[in-house]
Coordinates of C-alpha atoms in Angstrom, one line a residue:
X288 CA 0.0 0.0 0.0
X289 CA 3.1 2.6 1.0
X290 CA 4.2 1.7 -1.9
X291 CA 1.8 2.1 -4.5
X292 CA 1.3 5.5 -2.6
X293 CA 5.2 6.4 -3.3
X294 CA 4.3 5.7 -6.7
X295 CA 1.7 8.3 -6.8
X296 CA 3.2 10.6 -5.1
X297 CA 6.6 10.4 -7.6
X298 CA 4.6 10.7 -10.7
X299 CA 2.5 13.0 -9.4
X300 CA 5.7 15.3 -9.2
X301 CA 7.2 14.2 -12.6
X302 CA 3.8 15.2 -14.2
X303 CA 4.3 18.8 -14.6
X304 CA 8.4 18.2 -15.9
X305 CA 6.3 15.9 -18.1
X306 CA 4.3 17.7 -19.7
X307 CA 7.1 20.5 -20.3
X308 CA 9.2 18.4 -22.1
X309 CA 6.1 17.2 -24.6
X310 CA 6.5 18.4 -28.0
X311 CA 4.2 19.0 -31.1
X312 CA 4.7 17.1 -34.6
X313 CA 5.3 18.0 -37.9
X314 CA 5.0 16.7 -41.0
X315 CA 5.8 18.3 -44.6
X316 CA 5.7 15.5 -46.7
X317 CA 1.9 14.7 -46.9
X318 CA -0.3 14.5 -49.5
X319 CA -3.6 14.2 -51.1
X320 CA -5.3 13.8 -54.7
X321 CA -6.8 16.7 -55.6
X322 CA -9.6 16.2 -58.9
X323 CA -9.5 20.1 -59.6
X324 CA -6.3 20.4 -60.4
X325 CA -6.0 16.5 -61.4
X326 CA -2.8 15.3 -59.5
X327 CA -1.3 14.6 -56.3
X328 CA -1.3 17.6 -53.6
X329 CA 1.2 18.2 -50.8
X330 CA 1.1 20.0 -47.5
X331 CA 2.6 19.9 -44.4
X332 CA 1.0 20.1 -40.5
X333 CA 1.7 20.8 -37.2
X334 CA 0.3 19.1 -34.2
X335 CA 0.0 20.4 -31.4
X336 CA 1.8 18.3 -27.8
X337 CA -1.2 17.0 -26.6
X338 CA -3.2 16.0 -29.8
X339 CA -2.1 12.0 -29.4
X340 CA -2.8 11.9 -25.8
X341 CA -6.5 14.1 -26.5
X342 CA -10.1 13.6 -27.8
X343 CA -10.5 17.2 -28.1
X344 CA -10.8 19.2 -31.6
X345 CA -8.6 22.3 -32.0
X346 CA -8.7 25.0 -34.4
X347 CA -6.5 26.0 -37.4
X348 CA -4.2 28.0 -38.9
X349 CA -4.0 28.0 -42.7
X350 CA -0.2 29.3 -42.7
X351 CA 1.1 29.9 -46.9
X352 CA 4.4 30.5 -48.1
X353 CA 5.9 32.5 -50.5
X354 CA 7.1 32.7 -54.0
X355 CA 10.0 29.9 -54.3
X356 CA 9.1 28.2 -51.3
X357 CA 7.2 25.3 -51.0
X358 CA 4.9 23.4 -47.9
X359 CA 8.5 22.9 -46.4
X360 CA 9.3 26.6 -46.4
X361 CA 7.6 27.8 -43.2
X362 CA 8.8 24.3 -40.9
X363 CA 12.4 24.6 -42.3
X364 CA 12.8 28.1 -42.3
X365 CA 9.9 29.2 -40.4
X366 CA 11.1 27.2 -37.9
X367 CA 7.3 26.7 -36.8
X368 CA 7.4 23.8 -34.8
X369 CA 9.8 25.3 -32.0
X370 CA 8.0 28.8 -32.1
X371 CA 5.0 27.5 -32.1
X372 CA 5.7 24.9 -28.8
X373 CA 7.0 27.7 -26.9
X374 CA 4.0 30.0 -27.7
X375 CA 2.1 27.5 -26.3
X376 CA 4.3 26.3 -23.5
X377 CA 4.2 30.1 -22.3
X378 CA 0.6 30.2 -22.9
X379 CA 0.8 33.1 -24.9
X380 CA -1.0 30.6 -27.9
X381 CA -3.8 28.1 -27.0
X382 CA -2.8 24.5 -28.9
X383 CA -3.8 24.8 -32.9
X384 CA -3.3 22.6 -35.7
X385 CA -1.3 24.4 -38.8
X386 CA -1.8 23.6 -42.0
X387 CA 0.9 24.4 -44.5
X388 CA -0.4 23.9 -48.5
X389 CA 2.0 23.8 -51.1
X390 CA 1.5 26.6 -54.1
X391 CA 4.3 25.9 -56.0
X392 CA 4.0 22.5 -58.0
X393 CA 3.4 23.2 -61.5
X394 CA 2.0 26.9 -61.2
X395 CA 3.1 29.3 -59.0
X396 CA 0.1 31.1 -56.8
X397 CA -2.6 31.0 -54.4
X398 CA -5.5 32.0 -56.8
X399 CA -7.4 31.0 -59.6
X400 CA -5.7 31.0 -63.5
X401 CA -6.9 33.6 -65.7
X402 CA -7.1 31.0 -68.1
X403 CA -9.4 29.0 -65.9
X404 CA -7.1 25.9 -66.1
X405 CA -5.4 26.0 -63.0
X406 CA -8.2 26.7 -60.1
X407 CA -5.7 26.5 -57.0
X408 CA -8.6 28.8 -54.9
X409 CA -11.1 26.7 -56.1
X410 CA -9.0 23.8 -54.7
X411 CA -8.4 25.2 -51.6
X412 CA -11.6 25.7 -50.1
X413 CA -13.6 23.1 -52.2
X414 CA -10.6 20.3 -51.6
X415 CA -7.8 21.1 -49.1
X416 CA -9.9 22.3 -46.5
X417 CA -12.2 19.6 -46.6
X418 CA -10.2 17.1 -46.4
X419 CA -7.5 18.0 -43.6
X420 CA -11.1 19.2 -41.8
X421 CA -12.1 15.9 -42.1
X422 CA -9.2 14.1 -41.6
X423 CA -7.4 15.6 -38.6
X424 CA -9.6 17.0 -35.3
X425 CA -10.3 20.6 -36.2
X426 CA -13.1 22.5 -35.3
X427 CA -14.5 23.2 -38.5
X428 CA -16.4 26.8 -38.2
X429 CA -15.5 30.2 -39.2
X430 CA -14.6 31.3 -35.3
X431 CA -11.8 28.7 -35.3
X432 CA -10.4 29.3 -38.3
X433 CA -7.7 31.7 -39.5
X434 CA -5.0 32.1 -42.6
X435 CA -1.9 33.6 -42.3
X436 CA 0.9 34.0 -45.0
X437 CA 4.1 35.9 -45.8
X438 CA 4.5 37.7 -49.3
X439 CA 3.1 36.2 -52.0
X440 CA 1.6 33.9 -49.3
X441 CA 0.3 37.3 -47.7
X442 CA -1.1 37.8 -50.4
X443 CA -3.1 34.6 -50.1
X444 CA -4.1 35.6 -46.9
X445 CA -5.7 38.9 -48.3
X446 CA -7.9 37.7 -50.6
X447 CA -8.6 34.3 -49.4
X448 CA -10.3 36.6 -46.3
X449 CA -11.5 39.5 -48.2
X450 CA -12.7 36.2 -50.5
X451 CA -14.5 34.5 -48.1
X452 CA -14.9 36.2 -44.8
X453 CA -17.6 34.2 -43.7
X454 CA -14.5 31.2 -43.2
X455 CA -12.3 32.7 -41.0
X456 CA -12.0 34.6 -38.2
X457 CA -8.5 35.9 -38.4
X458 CA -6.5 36.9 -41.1
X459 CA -2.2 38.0 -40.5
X460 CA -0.3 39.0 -43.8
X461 CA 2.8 39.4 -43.6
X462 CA 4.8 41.6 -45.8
X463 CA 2.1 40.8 -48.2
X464 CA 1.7 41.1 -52.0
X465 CA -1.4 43.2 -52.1
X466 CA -2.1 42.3 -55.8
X467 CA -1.5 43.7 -58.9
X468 CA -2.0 47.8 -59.3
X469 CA -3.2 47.8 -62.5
X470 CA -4.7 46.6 -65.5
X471 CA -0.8 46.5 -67.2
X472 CA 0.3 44.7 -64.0
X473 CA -2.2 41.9 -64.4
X474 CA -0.9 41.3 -67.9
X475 CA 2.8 41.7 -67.4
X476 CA 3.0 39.7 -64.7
X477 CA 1.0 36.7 -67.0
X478 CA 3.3 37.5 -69.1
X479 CA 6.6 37.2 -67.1
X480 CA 5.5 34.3 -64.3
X481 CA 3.4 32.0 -67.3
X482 CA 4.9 33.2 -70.4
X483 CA 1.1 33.4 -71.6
X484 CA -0.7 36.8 -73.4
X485 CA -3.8 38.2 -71.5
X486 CA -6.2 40.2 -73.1
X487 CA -7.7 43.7 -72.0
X488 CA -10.9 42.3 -71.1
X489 CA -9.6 39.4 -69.3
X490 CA -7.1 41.8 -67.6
X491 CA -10.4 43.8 -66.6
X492 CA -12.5 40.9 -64.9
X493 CA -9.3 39.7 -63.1
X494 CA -8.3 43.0 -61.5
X495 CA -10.8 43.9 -59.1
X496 CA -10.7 40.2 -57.4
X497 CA -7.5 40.0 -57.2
X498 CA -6.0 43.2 -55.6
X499 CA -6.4 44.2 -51.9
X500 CA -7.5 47.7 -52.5
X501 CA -10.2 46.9 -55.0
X502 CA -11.7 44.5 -53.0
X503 CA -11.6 46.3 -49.6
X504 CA -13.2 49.2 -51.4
X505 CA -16.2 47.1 -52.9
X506 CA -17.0 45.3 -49.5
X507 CA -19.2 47.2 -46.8
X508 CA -17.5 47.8 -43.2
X509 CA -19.5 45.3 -41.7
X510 CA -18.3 42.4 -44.2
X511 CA -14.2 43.6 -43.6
X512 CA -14.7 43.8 -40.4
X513 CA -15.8 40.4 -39.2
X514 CA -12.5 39.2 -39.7
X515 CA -10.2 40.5 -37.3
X516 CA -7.0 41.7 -39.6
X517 CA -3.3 41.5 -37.8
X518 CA -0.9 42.8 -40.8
X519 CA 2.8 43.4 -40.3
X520 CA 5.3 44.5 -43.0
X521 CA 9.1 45.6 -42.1
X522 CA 9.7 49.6 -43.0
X523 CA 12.5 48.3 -45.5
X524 CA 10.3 46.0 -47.4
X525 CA 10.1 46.6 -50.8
X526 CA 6.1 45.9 -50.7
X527 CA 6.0 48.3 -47.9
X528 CA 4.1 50.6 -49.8
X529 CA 1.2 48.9 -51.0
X530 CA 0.8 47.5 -47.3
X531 CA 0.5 51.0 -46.0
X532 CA -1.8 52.1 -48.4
X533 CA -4.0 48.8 -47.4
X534 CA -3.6 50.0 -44.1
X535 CA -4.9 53.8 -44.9
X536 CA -7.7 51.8 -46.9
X537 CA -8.8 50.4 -44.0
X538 CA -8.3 53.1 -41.9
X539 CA -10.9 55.1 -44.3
X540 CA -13.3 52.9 -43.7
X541 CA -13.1 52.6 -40.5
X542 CA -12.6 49.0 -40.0
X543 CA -10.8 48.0 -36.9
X544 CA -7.6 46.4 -37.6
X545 CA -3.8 46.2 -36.4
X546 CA -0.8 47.3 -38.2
X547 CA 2.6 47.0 -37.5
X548 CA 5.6 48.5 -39.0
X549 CA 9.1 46.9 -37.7
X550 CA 12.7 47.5 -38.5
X551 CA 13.6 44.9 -41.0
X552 CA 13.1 43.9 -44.7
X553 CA 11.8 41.0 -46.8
X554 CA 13.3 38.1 -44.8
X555 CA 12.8 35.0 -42.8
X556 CA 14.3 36.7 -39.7
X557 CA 11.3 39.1 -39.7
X558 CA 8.6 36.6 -40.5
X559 CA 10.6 34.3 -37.4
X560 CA 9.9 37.4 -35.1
X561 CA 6.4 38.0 -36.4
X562 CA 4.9 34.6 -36.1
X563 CA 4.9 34.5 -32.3
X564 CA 2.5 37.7 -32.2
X565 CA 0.6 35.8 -34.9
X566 CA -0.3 33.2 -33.1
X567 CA -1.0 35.6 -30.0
X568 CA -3.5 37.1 -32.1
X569 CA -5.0 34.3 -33.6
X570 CA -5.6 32.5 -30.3
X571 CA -6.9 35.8 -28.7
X572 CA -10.2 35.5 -30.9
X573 CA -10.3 31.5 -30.9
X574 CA -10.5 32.4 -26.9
X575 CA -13.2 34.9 -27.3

């Protein structure tokens, strides 16, 4: 009997060292078979330390990468599984699964093709989502759910929001691509990224969907503002501009938003820095 209590008592004092030492889990080498854009699909995902030893469901973070990366570029560079344990270990993050897609197999980019051959958005929410939603234990409504995303990724994280606000409750670029400013814009950069020709009125349909400004000046207050927008861009960015004038749009509107400026540039030492306030502010509204 003395003993069994001894027992007890021991564990009962290794229990706490215990569950400090526990870890999350990722993996960046997953995959599914997506019909819309008829192949195999990667992504990677983070799992939170106590997901094997739970029943619970936990929310999400859709997290996207940027031009030249791949699903690997935020866990190897990003280093998101040890940024992400300590947010949580200091309780500054509640435990969330993040989901890392991969936008750079075949054609580069978050959204749908001009063309209308290559439907990644379509993809995302009418495959990707679905199925790591269904697969893995996530609470599947728009209060805990949130995107996040670094530069092209950022930009991503823009319109997948301004897109679809009634998905997600948070939305974090980070030193974002805001779209393209003009007409000229959307067919140079056809031109230069997909060595394809776009025509004016193509140009003219594609615009207004697919650039920040356009979109936050077509959408009502009320519709903005139900996602609670965290965007941070370093003053020495080179798409430091067209964040601040995102900002001022905002601001003009009146929608209720934060925005950070922070001594730095276009690198994975800034993003590093700014994914612990991320997840802050993420977790702050999937707390209530």
């Amino acid at each position: 009997m003395m003993q069994s209590v001894f027992r007890v008592f021991v564990f009962c004092l290794l229990l706490p060292h215990l569950s400090f030492t526990q870890t999350g889990k990722v993996f960046d080498q997953l995959s599914h078979t997506s019909k819309i854009l008829k192949g195999e699909r990667n992504f990677a995902i983070y799992l939170p330390p106590d997901y094997d030893t739970s029943q619970r469901s936990y929310p999400v973070l859709y997290l996207l990468h940027g031009a030249g990366d791949d699903q690997t570029g935020w866990v190897q560079f990003g280093e998101v599984l040890k940024i992400t344990d300590q947010a949580i270990k200091n309780g500054t993050a509640t435990p969330m699964i993040i989901v890392m897609p991969d936008a750079y197999t075949k054609r580069l980019g978050y959204f749908n093709d001009i063309r209308g051959d290559w439907n990644y958005e379509d993809y995302f929410f009418e495959e990707l989502m679905p199925y790591v939603e269904g697969k893995y234990r996530i609470k599947s409504s728009k209060e805990f759910r949130a995107v996040a995303g670094l530069s092209m990724g950022g930009g991503g994280s823009f319109m997948y929001a301004l897109h679809r606000p009634d998905l997600f409750s948070a939305a974090c670029p980070l030193s974002a691509y805001i779209g393209p400013r003009s007409i000229e814009e959307v067919k140079s950069s056809a031109k230069r990224y997909n060595n394809f020709e776009v025509n004016d009125a193509d140009a003219e349909k594609y615009f207004p969907k697919h650039n920040a400004l356009s979109l936050i000046d077509s959408m009502t207050k009320e519709q903005i503002e139900s996602v609670r927008w965290f965007i941070d861009c370093g003053d020495d960015d080179f798409l430091y501009e067209g964040n601040s004038l995102v900002h001022l749009a905002l601001r003009k509107k009146e929608v209720k938003h934060e925005f950070r400026i922070r001594d730095g540039g276009h690198s994975w030492k800034y993003w590093r820095e700014s994914l612990p306030e991320v997840l802050k502010f993420v977790s702050d509204g999937f707390h209530r």
